[in-house]
CSV table of C-alpha atoms in Angstrom, one decimal:
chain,number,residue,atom,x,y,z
G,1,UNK,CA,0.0,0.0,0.0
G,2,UNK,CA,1.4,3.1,-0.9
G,3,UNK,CA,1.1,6.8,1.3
G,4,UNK,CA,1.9,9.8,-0.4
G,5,UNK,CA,2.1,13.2,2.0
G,6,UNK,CA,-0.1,15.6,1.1
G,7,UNK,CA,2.2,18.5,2.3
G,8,UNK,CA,5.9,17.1,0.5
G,9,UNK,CA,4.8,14.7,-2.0
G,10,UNK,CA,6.8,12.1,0.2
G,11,UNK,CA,6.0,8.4,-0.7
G,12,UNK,CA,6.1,5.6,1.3
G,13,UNK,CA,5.3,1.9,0.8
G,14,UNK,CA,3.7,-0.1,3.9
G,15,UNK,CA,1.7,-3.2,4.4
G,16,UNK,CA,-1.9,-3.3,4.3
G,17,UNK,CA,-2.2,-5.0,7.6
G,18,UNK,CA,-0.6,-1.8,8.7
G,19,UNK,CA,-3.5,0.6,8.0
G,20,UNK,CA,-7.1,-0.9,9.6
G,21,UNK,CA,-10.2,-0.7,8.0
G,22,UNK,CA,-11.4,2.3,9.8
G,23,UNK,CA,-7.9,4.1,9.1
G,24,UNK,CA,-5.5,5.6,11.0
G,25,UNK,CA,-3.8,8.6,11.4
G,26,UNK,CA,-0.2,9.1,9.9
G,27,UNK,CA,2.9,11.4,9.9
G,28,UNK,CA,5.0,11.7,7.3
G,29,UNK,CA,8.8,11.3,8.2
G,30,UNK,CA,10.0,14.0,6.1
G,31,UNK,CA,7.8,17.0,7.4
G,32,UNK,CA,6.1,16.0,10.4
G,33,UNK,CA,2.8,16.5,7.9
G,34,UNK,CA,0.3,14.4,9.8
G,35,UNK,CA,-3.6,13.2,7.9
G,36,UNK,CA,-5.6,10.8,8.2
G,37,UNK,CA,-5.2,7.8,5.8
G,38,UNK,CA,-8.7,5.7,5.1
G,39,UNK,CA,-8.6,2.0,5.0
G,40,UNK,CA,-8.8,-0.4,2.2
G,41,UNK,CA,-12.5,-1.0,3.2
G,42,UNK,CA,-13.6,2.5,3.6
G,43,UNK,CA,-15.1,3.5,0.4
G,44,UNK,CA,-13.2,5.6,-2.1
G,45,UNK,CA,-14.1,9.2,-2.8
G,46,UNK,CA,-14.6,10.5,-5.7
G,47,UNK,CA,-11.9,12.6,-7.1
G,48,UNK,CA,-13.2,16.5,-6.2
G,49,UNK,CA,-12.0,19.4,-8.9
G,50,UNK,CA,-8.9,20.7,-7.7
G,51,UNK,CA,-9.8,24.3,-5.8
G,52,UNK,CA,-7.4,26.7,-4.5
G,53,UNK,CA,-4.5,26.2,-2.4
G,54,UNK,CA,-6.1,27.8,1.2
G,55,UNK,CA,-3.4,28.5,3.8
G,56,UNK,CA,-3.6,26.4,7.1
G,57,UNK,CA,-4.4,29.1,9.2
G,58,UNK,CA,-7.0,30.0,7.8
G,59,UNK,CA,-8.6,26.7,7.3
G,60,UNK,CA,-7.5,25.9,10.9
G,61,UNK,CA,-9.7,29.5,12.0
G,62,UNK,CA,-13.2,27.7,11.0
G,63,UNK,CA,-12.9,25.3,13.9
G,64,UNK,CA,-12.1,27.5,16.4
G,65,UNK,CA,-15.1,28.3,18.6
G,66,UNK,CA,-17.8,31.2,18.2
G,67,UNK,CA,-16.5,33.7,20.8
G,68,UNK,CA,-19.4,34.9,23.3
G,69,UNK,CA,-21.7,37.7,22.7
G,70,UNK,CA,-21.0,39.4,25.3
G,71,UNK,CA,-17.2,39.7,24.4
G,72,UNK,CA,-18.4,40.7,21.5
G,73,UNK,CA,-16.8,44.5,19.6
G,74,UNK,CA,-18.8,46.9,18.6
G,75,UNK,CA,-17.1,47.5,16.0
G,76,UNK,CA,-18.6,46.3,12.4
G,77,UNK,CA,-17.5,43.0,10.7
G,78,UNK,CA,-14.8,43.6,8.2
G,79,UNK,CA,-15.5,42.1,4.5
G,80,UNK,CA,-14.6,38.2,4.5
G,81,UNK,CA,-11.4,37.8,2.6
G,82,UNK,CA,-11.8,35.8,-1.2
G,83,UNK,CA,-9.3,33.5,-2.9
G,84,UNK,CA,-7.7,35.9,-4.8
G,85,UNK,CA,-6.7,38.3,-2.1
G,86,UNK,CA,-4.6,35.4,-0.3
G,87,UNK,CA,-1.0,34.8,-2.1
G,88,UNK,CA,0.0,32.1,-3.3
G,89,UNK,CA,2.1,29.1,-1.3
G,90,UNK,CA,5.3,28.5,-2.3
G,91,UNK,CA,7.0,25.3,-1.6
G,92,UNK,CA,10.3,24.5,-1.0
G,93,UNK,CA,12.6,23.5,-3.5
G,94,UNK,CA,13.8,20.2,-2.9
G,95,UNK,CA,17.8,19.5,-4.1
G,96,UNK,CA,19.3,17.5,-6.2
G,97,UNK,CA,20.1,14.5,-4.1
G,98,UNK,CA,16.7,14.1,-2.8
G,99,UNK,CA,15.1,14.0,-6.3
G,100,UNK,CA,17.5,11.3,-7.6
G,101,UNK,CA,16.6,9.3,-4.3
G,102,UNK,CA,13.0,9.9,-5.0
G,103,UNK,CA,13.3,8.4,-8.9
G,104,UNK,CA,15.4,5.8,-7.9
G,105,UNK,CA,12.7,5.1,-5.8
G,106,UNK,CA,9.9,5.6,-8.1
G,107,UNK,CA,11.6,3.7,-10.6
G,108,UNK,CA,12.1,0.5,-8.7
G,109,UNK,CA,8.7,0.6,-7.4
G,110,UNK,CA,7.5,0.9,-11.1
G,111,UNK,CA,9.6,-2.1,-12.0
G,112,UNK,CA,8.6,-4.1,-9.2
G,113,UNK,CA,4.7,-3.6,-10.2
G,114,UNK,CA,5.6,-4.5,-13.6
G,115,UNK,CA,7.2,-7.7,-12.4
G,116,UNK,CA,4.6,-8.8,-10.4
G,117,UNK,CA,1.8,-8.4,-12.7
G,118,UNK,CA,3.6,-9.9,-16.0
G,119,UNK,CA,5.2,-12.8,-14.0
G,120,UNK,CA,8.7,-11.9,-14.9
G,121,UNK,CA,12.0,-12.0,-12.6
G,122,UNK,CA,12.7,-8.2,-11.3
G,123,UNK,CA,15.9,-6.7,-12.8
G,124,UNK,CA,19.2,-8.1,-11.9
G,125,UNK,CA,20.7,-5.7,-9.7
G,126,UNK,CA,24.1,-3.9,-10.6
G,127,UNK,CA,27.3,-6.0,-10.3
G,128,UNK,CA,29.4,-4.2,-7.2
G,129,UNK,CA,32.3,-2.8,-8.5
G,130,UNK,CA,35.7,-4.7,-8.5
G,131,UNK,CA,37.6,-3.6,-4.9
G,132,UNK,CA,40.7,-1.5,-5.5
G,133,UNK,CA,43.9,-3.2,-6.6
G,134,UNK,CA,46.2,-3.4,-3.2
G,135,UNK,CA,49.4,-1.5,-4.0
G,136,UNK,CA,52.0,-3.8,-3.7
G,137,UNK,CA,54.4,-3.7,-0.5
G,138,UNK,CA,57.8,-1.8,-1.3
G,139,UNK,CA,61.1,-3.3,-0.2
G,140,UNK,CA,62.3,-1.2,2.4
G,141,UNK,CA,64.9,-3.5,3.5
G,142,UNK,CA,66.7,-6.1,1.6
G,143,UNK,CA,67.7,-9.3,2.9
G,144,UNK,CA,71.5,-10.4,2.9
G,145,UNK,CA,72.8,-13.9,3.9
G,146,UNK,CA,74.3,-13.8,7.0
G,147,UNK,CA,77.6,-14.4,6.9
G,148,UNK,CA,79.4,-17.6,8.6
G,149,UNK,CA,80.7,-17.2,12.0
G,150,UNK,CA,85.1,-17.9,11.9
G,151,UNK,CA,85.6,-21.3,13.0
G,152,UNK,CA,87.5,-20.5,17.0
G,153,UNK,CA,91.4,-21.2,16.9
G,154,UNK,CA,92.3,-24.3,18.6
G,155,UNK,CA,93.9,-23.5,21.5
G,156,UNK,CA,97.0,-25.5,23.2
G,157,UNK,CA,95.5,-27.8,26.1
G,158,UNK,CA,96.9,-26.6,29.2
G,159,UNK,CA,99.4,-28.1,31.1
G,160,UNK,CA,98.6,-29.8,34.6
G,161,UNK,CA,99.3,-28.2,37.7
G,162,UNK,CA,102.3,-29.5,39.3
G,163,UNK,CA,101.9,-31.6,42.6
G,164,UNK,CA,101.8,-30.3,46.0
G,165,UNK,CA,104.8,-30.1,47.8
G,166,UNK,CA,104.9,-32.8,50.2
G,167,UNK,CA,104.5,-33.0,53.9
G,168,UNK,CA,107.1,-34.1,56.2
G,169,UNK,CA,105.5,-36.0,58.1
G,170,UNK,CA,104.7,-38.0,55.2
G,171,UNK,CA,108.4,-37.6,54.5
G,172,UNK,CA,109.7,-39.1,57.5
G,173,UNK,CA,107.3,-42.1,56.8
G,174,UNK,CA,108.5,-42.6,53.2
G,175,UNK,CA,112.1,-42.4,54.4
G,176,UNK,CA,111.2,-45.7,57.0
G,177,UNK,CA,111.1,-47.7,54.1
G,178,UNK,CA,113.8,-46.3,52.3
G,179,UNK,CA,116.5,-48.4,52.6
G,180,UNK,CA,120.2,-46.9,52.5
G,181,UNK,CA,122.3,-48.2,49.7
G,182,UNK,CA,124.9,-50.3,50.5
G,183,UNK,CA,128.8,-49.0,50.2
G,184,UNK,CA,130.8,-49.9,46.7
G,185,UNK,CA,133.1,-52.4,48.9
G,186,UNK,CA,130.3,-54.7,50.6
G,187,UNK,CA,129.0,-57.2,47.9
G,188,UNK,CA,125.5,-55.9,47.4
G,189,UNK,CA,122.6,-58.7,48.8
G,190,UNK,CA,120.5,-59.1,45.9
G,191,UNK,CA,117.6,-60.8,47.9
G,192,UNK,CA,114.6,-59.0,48.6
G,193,UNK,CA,113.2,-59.8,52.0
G,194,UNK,CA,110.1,-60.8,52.2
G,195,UNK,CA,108.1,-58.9,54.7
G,196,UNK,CA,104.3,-58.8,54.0
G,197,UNK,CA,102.8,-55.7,53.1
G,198,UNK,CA,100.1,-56.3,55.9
G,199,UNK,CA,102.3,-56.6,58.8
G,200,UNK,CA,103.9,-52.7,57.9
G,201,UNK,CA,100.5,-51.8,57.3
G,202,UNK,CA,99.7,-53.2,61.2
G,203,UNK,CA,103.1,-51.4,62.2
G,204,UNK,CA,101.6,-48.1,61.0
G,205,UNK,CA,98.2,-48.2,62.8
G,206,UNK,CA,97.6,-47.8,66.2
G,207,UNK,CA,97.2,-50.6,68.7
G,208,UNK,CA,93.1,-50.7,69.4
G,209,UNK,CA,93.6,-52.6,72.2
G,210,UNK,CA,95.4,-49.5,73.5
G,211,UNK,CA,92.6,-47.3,72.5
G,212,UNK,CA,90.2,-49.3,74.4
G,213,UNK,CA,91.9,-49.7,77.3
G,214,UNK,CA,92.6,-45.9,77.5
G,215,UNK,CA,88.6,-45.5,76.5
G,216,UNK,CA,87.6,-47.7,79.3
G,217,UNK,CA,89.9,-46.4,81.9
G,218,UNK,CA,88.8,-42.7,80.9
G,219,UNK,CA,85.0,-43.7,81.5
G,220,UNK,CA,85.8,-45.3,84.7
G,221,UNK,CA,87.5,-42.0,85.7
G,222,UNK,CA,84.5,-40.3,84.8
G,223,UNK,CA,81.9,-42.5,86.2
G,224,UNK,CA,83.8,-42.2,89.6
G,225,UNK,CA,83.5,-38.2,89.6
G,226,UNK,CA,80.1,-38.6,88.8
G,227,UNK,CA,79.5,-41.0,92.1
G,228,UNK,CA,81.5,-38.9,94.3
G,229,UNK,CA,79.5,-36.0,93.4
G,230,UNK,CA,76.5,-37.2,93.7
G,231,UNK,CA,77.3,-38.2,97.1
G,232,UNK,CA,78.7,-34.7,97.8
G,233,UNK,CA,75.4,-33.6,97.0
G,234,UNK,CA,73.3,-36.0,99.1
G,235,UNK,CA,75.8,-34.9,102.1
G,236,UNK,CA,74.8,-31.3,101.8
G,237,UNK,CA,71.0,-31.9,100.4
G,238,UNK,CA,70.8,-33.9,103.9
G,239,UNK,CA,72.4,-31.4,106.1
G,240,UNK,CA,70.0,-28.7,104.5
G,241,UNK,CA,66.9,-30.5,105.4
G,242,UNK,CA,68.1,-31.5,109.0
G,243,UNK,CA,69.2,-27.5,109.7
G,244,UNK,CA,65.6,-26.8,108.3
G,245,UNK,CA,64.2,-29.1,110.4
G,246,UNK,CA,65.9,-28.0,113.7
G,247,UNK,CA,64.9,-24.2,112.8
G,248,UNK,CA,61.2,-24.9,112.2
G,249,UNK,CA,61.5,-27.0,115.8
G,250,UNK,CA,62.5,-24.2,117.8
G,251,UNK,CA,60.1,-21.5,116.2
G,252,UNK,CA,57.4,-24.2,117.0
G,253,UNK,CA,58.6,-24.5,120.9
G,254,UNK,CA,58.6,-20.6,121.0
G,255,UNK,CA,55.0,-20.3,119.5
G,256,UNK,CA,54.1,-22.5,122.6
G,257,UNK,CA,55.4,-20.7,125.2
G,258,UNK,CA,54.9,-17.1,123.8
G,259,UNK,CA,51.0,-18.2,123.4
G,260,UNK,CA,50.6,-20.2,126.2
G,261,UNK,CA,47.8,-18.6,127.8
G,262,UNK,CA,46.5,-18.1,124.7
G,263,UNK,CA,46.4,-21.8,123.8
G,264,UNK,CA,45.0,-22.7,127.6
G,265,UNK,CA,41.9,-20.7,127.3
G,266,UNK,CA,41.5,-22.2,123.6
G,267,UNK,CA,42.2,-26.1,124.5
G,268,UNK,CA,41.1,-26.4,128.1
G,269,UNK,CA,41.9,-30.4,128.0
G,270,UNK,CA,45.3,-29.2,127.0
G,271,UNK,CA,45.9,-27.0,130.0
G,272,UNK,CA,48.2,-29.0,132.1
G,273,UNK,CA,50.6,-30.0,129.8
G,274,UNK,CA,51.3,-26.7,128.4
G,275,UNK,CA,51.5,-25.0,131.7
G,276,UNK,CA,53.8,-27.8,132.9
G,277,UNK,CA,56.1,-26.9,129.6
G,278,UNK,CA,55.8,-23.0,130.4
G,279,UNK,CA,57.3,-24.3,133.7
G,280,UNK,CA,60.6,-26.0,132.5
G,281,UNK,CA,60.8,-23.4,130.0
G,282,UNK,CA,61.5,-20.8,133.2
G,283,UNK,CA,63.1,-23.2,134.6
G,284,UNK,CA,65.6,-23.5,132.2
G,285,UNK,CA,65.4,-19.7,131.4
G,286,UNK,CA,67.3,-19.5,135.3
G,287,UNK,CA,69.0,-21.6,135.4
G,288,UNK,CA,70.7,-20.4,132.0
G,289,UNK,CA,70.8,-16.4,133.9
G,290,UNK,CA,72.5,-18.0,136.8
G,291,UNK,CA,74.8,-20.2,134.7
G,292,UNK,CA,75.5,-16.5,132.5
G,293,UNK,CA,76.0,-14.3,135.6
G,294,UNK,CA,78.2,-16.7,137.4
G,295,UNK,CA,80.5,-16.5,134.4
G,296,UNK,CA,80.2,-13.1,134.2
G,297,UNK,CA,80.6,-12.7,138.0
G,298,UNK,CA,84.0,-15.3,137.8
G,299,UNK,CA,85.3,-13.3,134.8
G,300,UNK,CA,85.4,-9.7,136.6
């Protein structure tokens, strides 16, 4: 179904399902123009002589409401205005790219019709033209073959390092062996004792038995400190707890005497025995003055 804008001449191809029966009301995309566009049931008017061109505000003024009488001037009502006092409306012109768009699309729309109603394919559409031909890359840089690396010189193998210098104790050991050759005169013994190479070997090493002996002794030596200190220790660990012992004995005998009548009116039962020790306590307290004075007395 095709819409054509009354206002631009704009023309637009839609489905039929688009437009109800009743119609609708449409805007046209190019100039906001918006009418109302009948349905395919509506019945078609007939086509109406073509009048003059009346400008939208004034056929917009007929709908506009009768204003109230008693707003109403008094002065008279001017002559109504005619046709051929009103100028004429001038449309835009529209440029060049717009017309081409517009018979392009006129033109495909006439060739599509044509298509449909003589059964025939629709024109084959315009081959795209071939893409550009890629410049070809420029040799900035050209390769060279790298050259071969220079085989090393061989080099002379080094000499060893000479031996250490040896030892003298290892000396002295060496010399054991040495034997001192014989003078020119004495006939020379060519026979070659035969000592076995395991019995200088047993020379050399040191006698274990020795070494455990000496191991044994020194552990015995040891394990003998040990004991005797041990036993030093118990000696003074028992003197400790007897001196203890005797101190915590005598601060208990004071506490009875100091508190005796203190502990008499606590333990009744107890009574007689502790005033019977508060007695040989002052006994013993004069006799101990007497025994101090007389030597006090003899000294002077």
């Amino acid at each position: 179904m095709r819409l054509i804008c009354g206002n631009c001449d704009a023309q637009y191809e839609v489905e039929v399902d688009m437009i109800p029966p009743e119609g609708r009301d449409v805007q046209c995309s190019a100039c906001s123009h918006v009418w109302f566009e009948p349905g395919s049931g509506a019945p078609v008017p007939a086509p109406a002589a073509p009048g003059p061109v009346v400008p939208r505000r004034i056929a917009t003024a007929s709908f506009r409401p009768a204003p109230d009488a008693q707003f109403e001037d008094d002065e008279p009502d001017l002559p109504p205005l005619s046709d051929a006092d009103l100028p004429p409306l001038r449309r835009a012109p529209l440029d060049d790219e717009m017309l081409a768009i517009l018979r392009e699309e006129a033109e495909r729309e006439t060739a599509a019709r044509a298509a449909d109603a003589f059964g025939a394919a629709p024109p084959a559409e315009e081959d795209p033209a071939p893409p550009a031909a890629t410049p070809e890359p420029q040799v900035i840089f050209a390769a060279q073959p790298m050259a071969e690396p220079e085989p090393e010189p061989e080099t002379a193998p080094r000499p060893f390092p000479p031996p250490p210098p040896s030892r003298p104790e290892e000396e002295i050991e060496e010399a054991r062996f040495i034997e001192e050759p014989p003078p020119a005169d004495e006939p020379v013994d060519t026979e070659v004792p035969k000592v076995p190479l395991r019995a200088s070997r047993r020379d050399l090493l040191p006698d274990i038995e020795q070494i455990n002996s000496t191991l044994e002794s020194t552990s015995q030596t040891e394990f003998a400190a040990g004991e005797a200190l041990s036993a030093q220790a118990g000696q003074r660990s028992g003197f400790a707890r007897g001196f203890a012992l005797m101190i915590l004995l005598a601060l208990l005998l004071a506490v009875l005497y100091l508190k005796n009548d203190d502990l008499q009116a606590a333990l009744p039962a107890a009574g007689p025995a502790l005033s019977a020790y508060a007695d040989l306590v002052d006994q013993a307290r004069s006799g101990l003055a007497r025994l101090v004075s007389g030597f006090l007395g003899e000294g002077a």
